[in-house]
PDB file of C-alpha atoms in Angstrom:
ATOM      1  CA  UNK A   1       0.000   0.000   0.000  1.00  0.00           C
ATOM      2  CA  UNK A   2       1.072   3.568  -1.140  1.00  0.00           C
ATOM      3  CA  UNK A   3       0.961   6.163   1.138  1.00  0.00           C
ATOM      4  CA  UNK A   4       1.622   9.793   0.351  1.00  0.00           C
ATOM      5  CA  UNK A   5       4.871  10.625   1.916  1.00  0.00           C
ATOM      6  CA  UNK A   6       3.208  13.958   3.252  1.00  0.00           C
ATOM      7  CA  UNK A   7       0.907  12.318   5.449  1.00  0.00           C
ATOM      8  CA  UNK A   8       2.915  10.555   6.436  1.00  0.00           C
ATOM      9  CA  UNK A   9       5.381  14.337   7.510  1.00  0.00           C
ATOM     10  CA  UNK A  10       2.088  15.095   8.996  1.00  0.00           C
ATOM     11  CA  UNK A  11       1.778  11.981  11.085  1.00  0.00           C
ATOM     12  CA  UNK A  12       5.267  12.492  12.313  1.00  0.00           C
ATOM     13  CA  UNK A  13       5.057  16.339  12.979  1.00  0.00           C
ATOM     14  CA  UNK A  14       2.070  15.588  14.604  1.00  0.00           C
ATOM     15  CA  UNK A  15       3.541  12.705  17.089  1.00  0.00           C
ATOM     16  CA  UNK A  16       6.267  15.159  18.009  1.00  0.00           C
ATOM     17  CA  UNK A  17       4.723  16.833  21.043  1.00  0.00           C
ATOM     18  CA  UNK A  18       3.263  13.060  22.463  1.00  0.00           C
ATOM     19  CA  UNK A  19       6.979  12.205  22.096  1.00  0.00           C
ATOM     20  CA  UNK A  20       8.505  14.878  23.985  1.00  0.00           C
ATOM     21  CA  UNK A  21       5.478  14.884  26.518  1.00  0.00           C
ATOM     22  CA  UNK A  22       5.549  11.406  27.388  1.00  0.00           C
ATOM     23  CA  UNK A  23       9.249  10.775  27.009  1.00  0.00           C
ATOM     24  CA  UNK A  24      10.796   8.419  30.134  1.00  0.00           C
ATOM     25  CA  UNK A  25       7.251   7.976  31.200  1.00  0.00           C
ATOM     26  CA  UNK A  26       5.828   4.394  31.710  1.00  0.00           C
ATOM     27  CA  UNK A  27       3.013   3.209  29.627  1.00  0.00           C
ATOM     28  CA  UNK A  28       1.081  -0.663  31.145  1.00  0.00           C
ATOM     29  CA  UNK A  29      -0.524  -2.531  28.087  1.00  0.00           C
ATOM     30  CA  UNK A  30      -2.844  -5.088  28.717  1.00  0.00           C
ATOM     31  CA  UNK A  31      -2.869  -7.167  24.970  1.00  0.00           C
ATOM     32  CA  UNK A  32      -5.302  -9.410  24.348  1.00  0.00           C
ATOM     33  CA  UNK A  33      -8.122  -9.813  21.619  1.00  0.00           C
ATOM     34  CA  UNK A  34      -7.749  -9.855  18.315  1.00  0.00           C
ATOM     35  CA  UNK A  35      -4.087  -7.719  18.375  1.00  0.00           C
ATOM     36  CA  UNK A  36      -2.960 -10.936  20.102  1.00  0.00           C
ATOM     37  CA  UNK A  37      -4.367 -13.691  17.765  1.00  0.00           C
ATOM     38  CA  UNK A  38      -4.452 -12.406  14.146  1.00  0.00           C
ATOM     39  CA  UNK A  39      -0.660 -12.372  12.814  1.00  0.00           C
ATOM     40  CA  UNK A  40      -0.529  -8.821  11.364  1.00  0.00           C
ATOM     41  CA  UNK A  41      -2.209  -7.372  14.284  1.00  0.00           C
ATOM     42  CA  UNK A  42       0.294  -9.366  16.096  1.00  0.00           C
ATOM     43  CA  UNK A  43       3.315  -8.339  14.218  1.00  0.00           C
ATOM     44  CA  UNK A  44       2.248  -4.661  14.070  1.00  0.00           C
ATOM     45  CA  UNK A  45       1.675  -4.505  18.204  1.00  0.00           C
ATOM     46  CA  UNK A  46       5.445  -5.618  18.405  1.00  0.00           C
ATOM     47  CA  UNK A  47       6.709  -3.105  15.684  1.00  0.00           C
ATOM     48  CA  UNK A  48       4.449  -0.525  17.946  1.00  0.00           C
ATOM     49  CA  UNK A  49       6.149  -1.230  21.700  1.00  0.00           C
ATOM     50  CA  UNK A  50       9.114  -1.474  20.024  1.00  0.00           C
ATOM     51  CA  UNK A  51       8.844   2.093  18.297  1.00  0.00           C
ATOM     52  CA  UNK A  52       7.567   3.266  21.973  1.00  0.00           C
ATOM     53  CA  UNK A  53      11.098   1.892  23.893  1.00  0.00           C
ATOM     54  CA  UNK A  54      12.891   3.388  20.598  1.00  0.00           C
ATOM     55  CA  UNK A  55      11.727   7.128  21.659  1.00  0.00           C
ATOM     56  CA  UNK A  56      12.063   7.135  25.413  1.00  0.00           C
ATOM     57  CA  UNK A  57       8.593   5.936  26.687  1.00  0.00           C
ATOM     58  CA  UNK A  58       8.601   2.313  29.108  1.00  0.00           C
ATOM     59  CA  UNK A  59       6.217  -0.002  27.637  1.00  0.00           C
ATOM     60  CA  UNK A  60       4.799  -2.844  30.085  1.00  0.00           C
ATOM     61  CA  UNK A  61       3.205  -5.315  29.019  1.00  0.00           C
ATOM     62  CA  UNK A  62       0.444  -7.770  30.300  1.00  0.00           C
ATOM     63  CA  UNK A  63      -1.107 -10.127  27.939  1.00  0.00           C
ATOM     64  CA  UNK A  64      -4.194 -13.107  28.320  1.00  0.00           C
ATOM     65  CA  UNK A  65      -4.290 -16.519  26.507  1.00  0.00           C
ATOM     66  CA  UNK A  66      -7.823 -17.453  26.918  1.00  0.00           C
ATOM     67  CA  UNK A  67      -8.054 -18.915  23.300  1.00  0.00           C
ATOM     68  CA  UNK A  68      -4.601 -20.850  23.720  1.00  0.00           C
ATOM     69  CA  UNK A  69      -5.704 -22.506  27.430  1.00  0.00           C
ATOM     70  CA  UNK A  70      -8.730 -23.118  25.892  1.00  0.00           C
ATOM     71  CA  UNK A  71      -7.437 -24.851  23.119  1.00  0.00           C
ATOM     72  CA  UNK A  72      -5.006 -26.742  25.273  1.00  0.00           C
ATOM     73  CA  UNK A  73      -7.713 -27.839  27.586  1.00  0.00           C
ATOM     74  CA  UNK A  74      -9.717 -29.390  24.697  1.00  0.00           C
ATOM     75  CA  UNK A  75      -6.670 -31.477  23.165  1.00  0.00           C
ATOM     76  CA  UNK A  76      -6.373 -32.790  26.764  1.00  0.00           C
ATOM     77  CA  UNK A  77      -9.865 -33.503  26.698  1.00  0.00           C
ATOM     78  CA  UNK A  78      -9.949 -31.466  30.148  1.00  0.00           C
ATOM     79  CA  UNK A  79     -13.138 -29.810  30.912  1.00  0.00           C
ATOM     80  CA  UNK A  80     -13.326 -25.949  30.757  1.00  0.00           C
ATOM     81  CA  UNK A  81     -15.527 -23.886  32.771  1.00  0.00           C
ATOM     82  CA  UNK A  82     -16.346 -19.935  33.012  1.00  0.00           C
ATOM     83  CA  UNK A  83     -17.884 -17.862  36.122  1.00  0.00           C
ATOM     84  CA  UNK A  84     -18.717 -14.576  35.698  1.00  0.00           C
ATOM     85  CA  UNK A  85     -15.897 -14.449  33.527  1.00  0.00           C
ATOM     86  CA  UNK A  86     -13.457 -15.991  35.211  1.00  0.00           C
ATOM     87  CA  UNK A  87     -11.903 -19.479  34.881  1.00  0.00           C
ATOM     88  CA  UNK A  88     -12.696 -22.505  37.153  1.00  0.00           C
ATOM     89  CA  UNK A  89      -8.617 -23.710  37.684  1.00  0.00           C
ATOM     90  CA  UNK A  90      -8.248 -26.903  39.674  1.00  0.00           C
ATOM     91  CA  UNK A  91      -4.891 -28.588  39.943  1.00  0.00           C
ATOM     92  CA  UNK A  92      -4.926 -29.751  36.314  1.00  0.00           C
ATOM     93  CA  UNK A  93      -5.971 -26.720  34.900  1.00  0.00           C
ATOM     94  CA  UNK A  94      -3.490 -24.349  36.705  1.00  0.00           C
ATOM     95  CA  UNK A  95      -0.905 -26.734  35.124  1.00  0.00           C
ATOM     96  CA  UNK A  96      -2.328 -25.813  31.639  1.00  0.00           C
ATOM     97  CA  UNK A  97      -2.514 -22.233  32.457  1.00  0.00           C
ATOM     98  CA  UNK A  98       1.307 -22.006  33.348  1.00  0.00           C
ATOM     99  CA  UNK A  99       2.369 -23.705  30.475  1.00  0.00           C
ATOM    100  CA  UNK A 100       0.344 -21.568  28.116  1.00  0.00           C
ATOM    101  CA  UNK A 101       0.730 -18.147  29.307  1.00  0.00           C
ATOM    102  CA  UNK A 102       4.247 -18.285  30.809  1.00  0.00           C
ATOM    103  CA  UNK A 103       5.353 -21.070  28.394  1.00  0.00           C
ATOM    104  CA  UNK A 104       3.708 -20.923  24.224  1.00  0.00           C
ATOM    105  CA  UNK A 105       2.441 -17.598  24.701  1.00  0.00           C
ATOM    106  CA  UNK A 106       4.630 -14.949  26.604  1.00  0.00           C
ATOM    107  CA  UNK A 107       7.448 -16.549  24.499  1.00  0.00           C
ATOM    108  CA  UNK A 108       5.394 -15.723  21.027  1.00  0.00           C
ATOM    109  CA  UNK A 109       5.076 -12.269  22.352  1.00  0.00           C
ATOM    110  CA  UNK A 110       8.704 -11.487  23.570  1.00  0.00           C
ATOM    111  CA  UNK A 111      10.298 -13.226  20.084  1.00  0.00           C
ATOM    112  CA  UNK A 112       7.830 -10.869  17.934  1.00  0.00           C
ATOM    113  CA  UNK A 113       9.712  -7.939  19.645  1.00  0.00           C
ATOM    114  CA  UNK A 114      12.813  -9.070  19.063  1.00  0.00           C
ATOM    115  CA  UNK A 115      11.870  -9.706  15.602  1.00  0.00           C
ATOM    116  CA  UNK A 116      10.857  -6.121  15.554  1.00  0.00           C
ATOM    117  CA  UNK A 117      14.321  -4.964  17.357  1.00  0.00           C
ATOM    118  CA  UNK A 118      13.388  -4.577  20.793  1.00  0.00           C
ATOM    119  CA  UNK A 119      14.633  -5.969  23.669  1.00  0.00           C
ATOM    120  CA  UNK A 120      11.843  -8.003  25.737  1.00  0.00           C
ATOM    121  CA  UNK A 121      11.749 -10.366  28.899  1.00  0.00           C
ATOM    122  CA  UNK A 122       9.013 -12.671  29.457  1.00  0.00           C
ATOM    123  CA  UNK A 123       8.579 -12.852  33.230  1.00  0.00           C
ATOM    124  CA  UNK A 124       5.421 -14.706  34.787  1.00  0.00           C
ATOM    125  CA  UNK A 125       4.205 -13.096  38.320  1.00  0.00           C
ATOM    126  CA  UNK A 126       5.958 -15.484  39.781  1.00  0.00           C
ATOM    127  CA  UNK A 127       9.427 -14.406  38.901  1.00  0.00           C
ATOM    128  CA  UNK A 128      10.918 -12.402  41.344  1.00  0.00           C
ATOM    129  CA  UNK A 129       7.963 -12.010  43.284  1.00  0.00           C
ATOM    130  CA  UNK A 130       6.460  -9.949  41.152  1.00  0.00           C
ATOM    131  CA  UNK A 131       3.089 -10.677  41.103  1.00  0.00           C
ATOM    132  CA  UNK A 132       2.207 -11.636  45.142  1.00  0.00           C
ATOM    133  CA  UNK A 133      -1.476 -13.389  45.253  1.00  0.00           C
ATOM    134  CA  UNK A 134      -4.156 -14.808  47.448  1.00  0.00           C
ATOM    135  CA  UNK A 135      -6.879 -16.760  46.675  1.00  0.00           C
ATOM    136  CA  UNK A 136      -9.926 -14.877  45.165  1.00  0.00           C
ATOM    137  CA  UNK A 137     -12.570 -15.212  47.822  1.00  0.00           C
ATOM    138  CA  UNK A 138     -16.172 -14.891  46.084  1.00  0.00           C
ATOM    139  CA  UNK A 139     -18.825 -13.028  47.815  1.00  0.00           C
ATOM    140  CA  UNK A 140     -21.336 -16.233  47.671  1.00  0.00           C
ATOM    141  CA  UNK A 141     -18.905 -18.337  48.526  1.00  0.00           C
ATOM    142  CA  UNK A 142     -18.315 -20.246  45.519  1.00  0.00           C
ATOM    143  CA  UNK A 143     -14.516 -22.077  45.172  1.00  0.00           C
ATOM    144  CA  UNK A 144     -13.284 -20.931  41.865  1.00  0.00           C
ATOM    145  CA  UNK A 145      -9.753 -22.992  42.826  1.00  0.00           C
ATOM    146  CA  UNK A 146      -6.395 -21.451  42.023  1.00  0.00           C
ATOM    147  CA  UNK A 147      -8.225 -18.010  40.869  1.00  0.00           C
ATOM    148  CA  UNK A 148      -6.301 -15.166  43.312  1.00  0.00           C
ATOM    149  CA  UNK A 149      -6.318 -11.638  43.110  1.00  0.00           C
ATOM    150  CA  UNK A 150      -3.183  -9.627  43.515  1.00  0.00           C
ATOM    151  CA  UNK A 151      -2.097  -8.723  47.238  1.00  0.00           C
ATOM    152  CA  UNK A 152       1.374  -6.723  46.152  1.00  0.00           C
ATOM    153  CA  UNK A 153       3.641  -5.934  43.454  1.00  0.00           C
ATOM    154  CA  UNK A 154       7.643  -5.476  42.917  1.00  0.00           C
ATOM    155  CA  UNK A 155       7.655  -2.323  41.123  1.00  0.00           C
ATOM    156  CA  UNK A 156      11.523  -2.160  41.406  1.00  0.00           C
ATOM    157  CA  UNK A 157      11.673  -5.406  39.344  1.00  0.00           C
ATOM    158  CA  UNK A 158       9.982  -3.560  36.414  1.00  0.00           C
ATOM    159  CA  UNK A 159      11.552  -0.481  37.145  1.00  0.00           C
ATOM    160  CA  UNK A 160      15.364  -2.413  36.935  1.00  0.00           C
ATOM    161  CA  UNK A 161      13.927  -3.385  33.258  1.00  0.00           C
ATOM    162  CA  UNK A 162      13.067  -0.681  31.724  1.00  0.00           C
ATOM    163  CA  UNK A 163      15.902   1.103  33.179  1.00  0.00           C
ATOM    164  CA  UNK A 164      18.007  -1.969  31.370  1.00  0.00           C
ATOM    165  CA  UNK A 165      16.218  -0.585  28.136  1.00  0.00           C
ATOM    166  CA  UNK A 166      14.233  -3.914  28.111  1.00  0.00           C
ATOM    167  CA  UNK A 167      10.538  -4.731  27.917  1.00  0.00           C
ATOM    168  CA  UNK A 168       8.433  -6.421  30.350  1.00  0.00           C
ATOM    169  CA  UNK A 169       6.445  -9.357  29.036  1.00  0.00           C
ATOM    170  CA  UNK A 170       4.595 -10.221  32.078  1.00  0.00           C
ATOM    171  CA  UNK A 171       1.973 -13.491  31.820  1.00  0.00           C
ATOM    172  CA  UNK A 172      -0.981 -13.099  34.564  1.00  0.00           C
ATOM    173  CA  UNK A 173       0.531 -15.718  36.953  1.00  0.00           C
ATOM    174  CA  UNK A 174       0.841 -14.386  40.959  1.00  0.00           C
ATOM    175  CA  UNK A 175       2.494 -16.469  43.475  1.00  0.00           C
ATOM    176  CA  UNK A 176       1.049 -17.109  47.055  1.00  0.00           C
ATOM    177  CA  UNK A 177       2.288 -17.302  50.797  1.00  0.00           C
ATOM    178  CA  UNK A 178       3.503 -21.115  50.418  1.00  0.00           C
ATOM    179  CA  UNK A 179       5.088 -20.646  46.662  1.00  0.00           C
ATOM    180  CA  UNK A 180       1.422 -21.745  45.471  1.00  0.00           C
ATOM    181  CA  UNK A 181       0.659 -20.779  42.071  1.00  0.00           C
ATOM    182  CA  UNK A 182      -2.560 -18.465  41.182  1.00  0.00           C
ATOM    183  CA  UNK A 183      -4.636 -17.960  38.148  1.00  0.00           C
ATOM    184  CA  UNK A 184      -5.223 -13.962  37.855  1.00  0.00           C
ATOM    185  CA  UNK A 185      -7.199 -11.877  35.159  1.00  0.00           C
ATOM    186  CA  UNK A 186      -4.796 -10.137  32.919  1.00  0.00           C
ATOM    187  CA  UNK A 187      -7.203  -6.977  33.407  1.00  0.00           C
ATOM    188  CA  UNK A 188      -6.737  -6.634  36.865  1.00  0.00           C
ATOM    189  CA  UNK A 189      -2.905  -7.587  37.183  1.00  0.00           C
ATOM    190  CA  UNK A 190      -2.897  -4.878  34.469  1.00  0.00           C
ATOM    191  CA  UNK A 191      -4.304  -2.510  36.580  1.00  0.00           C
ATOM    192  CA  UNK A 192      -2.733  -3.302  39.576  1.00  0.00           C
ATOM    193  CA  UNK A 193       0.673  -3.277  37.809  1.00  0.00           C
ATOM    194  CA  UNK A 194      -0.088   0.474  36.242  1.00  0.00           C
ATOM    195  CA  UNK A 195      -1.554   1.754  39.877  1.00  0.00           C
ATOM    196  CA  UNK A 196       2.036   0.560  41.554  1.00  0.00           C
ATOM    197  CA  UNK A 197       4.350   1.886  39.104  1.00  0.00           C
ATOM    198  CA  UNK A 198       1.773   5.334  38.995  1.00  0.00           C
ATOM    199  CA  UNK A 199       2.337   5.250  35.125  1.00  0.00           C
ATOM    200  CA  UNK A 200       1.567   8.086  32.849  1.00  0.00           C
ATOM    201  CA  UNK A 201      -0.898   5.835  31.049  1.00  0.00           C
ATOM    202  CA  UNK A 202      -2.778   2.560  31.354  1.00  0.00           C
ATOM    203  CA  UNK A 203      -4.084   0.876  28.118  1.00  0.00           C
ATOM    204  CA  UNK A 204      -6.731  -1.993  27.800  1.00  0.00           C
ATOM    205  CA  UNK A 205      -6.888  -3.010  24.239  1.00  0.00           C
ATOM    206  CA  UNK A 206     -10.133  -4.769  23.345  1.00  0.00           C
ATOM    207  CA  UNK A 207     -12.482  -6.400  20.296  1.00  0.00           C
ATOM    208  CA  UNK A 208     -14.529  -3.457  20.487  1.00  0.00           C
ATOM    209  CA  UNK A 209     -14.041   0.597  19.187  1.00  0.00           C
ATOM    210  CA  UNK A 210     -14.304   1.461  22.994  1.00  0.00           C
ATOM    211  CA  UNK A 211     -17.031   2.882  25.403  1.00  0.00           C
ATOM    212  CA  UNK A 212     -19.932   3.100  23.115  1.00  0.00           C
ATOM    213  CA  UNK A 213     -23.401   5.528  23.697  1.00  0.00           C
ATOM    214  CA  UNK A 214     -26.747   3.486  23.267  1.00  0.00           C
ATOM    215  CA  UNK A 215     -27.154   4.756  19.475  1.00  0.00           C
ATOM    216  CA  UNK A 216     -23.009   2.756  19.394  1.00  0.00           C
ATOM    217  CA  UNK A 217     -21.238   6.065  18.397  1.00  0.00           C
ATOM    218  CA  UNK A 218     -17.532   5.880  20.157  1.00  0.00           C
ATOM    219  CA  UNK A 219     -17.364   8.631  23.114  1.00  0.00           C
ATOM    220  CA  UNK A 220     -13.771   9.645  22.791  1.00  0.00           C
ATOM    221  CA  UNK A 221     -13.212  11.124  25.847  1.00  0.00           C
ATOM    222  CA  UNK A 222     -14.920  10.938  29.370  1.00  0.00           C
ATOM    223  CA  UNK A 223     -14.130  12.220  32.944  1.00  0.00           C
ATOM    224  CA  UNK A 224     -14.564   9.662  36.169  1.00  0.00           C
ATOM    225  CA  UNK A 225     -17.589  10.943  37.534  1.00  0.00           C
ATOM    226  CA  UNK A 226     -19.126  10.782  34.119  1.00  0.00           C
ATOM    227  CA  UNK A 227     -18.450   7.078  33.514  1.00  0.00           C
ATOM    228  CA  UNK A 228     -19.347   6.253  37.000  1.00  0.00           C
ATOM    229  CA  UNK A 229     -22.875   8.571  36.062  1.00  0.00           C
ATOM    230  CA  UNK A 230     -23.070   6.122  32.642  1.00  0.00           C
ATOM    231  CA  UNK A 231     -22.839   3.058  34.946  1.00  0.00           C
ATOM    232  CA  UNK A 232     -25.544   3.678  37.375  1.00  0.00           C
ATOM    233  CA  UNK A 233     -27.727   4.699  34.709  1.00  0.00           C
ATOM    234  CA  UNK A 234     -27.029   1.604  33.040  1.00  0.00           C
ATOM    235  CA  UNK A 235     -26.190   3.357  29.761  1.00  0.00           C
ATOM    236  CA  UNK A 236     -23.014   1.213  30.198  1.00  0.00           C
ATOM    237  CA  UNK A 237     -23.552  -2.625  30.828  1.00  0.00           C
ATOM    238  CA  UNK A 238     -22.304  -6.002  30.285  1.00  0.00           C
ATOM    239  CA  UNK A 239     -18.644  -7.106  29.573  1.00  0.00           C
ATOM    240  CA  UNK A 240     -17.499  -3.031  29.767  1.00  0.00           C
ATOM    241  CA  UNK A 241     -18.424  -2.720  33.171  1.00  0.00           C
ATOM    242  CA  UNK A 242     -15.520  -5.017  34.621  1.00  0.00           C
ATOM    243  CA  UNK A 243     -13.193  -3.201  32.121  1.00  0.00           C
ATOM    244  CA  UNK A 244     -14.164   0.443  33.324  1.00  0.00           C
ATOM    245  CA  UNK A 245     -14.138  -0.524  36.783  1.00  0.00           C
ATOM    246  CA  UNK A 246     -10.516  -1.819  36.044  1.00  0.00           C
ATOM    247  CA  UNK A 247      -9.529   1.671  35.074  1.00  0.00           C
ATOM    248  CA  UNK A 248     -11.332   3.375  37.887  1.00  0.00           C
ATOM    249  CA  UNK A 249      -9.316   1.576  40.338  1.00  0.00           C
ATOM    250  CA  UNK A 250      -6.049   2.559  38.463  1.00  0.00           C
ATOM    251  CA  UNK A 251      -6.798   6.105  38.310  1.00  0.00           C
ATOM    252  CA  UNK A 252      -7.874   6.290  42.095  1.00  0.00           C
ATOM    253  CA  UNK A 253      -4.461   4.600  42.502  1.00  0.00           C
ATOM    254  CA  UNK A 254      -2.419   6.987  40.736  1.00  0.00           C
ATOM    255  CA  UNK A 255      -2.738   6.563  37.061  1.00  0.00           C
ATOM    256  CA  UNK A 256      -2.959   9.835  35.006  1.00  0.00           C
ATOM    257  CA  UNK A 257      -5.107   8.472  32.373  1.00  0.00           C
ATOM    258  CA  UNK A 258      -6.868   5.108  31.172  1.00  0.00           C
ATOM    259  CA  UNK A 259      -7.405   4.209  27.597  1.00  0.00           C
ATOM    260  CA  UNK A 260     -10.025   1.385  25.938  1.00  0.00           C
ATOM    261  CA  UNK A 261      -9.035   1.109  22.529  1.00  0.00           C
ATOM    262  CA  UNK A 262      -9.744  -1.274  19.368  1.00  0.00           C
ATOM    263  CA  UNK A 263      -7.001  -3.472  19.079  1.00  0.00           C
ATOM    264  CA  UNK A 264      -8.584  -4.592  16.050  1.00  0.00           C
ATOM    265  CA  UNK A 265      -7.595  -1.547  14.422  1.00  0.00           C
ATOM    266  CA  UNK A 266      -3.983  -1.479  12.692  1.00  0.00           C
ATOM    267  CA  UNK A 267      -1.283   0.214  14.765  1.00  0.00           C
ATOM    268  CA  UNK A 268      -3.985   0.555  17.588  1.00  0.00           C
ATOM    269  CA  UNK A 269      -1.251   1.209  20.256  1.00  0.00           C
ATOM    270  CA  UNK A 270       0.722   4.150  18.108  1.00  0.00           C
ATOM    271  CA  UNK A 271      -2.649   5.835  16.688  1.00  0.00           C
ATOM    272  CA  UNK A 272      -3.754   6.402  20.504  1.00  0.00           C
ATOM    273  CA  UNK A 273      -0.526   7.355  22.296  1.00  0.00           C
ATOM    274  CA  UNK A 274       0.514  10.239  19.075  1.00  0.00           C
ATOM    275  CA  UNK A 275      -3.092  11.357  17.690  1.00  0.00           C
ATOM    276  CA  UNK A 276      -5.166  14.053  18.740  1.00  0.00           C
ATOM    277  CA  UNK A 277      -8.381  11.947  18.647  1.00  0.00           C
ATOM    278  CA  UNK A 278      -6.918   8.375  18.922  1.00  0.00           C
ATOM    279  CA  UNK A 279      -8.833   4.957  18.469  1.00  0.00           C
ATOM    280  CA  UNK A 280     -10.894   4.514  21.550  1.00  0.00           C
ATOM    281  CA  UNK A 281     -12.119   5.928  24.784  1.00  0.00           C
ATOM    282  CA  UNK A 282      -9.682   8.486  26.874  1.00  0.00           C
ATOM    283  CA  UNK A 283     -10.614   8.129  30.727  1.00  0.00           C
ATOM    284  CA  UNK A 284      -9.170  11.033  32.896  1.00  0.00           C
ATOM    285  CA  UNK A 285      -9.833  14.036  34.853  1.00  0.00           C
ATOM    286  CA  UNK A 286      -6.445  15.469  33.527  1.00  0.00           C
ATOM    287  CA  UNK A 287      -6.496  17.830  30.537  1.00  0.00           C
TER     288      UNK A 287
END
């Protein structure tokens, strides 16, 4: 595809200020969806985190599998079972998880980098400490297994990274008490990651445009008390709710702004960081 080389000046002219704003400041991705499964999107997403590192910014990244363990669990002819989103793990099942995410996938995403000519470590929660769990305990009770939530996390791990000029690659693993292995949604280690380290931004990249009205046109930029307005109005509902509460809970913890975007969208990452009006939804009080 041809593009004409001035916008392409324009593109760059335009970036200019996001670079120099944003320079040495520390971006947390959480990649999943379609950017994670479909091998442009794929290869594009590393070319993007690479270009970030390249200009001064500190990606961090936090990626699912759901797909892979799925897929995994079927071969094995091991039953697979969802509760409000969240995966039943018993003993057999963790085992999957581990070697999926910290094994086939986390290695698929750090080699892409390198293919793109970054520098990228694929860590797991558990290395280091750096994701410190307990077990999820459920309102009604119910035993989802080795599903935790995180309890702590070693900033100064990631921090010795990017300082190293390397990129975290960090699989959704935590580690308990007793060395016990937990099963945590990437959205929430995510957030929990990007609230500890107080980046500059938090992204969530998704299968959808981004917070949608009820006629589905894209708002492009909302302030916390008007999202949490949207959700009690129920103008907002279903699978965006866990997502928006996600941010919330990184911008009460220190995050300057949260972004939703379509990672189905080529270049997703770059489009949001250096355009005016970027690909999704912009969550922040900050102007």
């Amino acid at each position: 595809m041809n593009i004409d080389p001035r916008l392409q000046a324009e593109f760059l002219i335009e970036a200019l200020p996001y670079m120099q704003r944003f320079q040495g400041s520390t971006l947390v991705i959480k990649y999943g969806g379609n950017a994670m499964t479909e091998p442009a999107l794929q290869e594009q997403f590393a070319y993007d985190v690479t270009l970030l590192k390249q200009v001064g910014m500190n990606p961090v990244i936090v990626h699912g599998g759901g797909p892979q363990i799925n897929s995994l669990l079927a071969r094995l002819q091991l039953p697979s079972k969802m509760v409000d989103g969240m995966r039943v793990t018993d003993d057999a099942t963790m085992e999957v998880v581990e070697m999926v995410l910290g094994g086939q996938v986390n290695k698929q995403i750090v080699q892409g980098i390198q293919r793109a000519g970054g520098k990228a470590v694929g860590l797991t929660g558990k290395d280091g400490n750096l994701i410190q769990a307990r077990k999820l305990q459920r309102p009604d009770g119910l035993d989802l297994g080795w599903v935790g939530e995180v309890s702590q996390v070693n900033a100064e791990l990631i921090r010795f990274l990017d300082g190293g000029g390397l990129i975290p690659v960090i699989a959704p693993i935590g580690v308990g008490p007793a060395g016990e292995s937990y099963n945590i949604n990437a959205d929430l280690v995510a957030g929990a990651l990007a609230s500890t380290l107080h980046a500059d931004k938090f992204v969530l990249m998704t299968n959808v445009a981004g917070v949608l009205d009820p006629e589905s046109k894209l708002y492009e930029r909302l302030r916390i008390t008007e999202v949490q307005q949207l959700m009690a109005n129920g103008v907002i509902s279903g699978g965006m709710i866990p997502k928006l509460n996600c941010c919330l809970d990184a911008l009460a913890g220190g995050v300057r702004a949260a972004h939703i975007i379509d990672g189905r969208v080529p270049h997703a990452l770059l489009l949001e960081v250096f355009t005016r009006h970027g690909v999704g939804t912009l969550i922040s009080d900050l102007d």
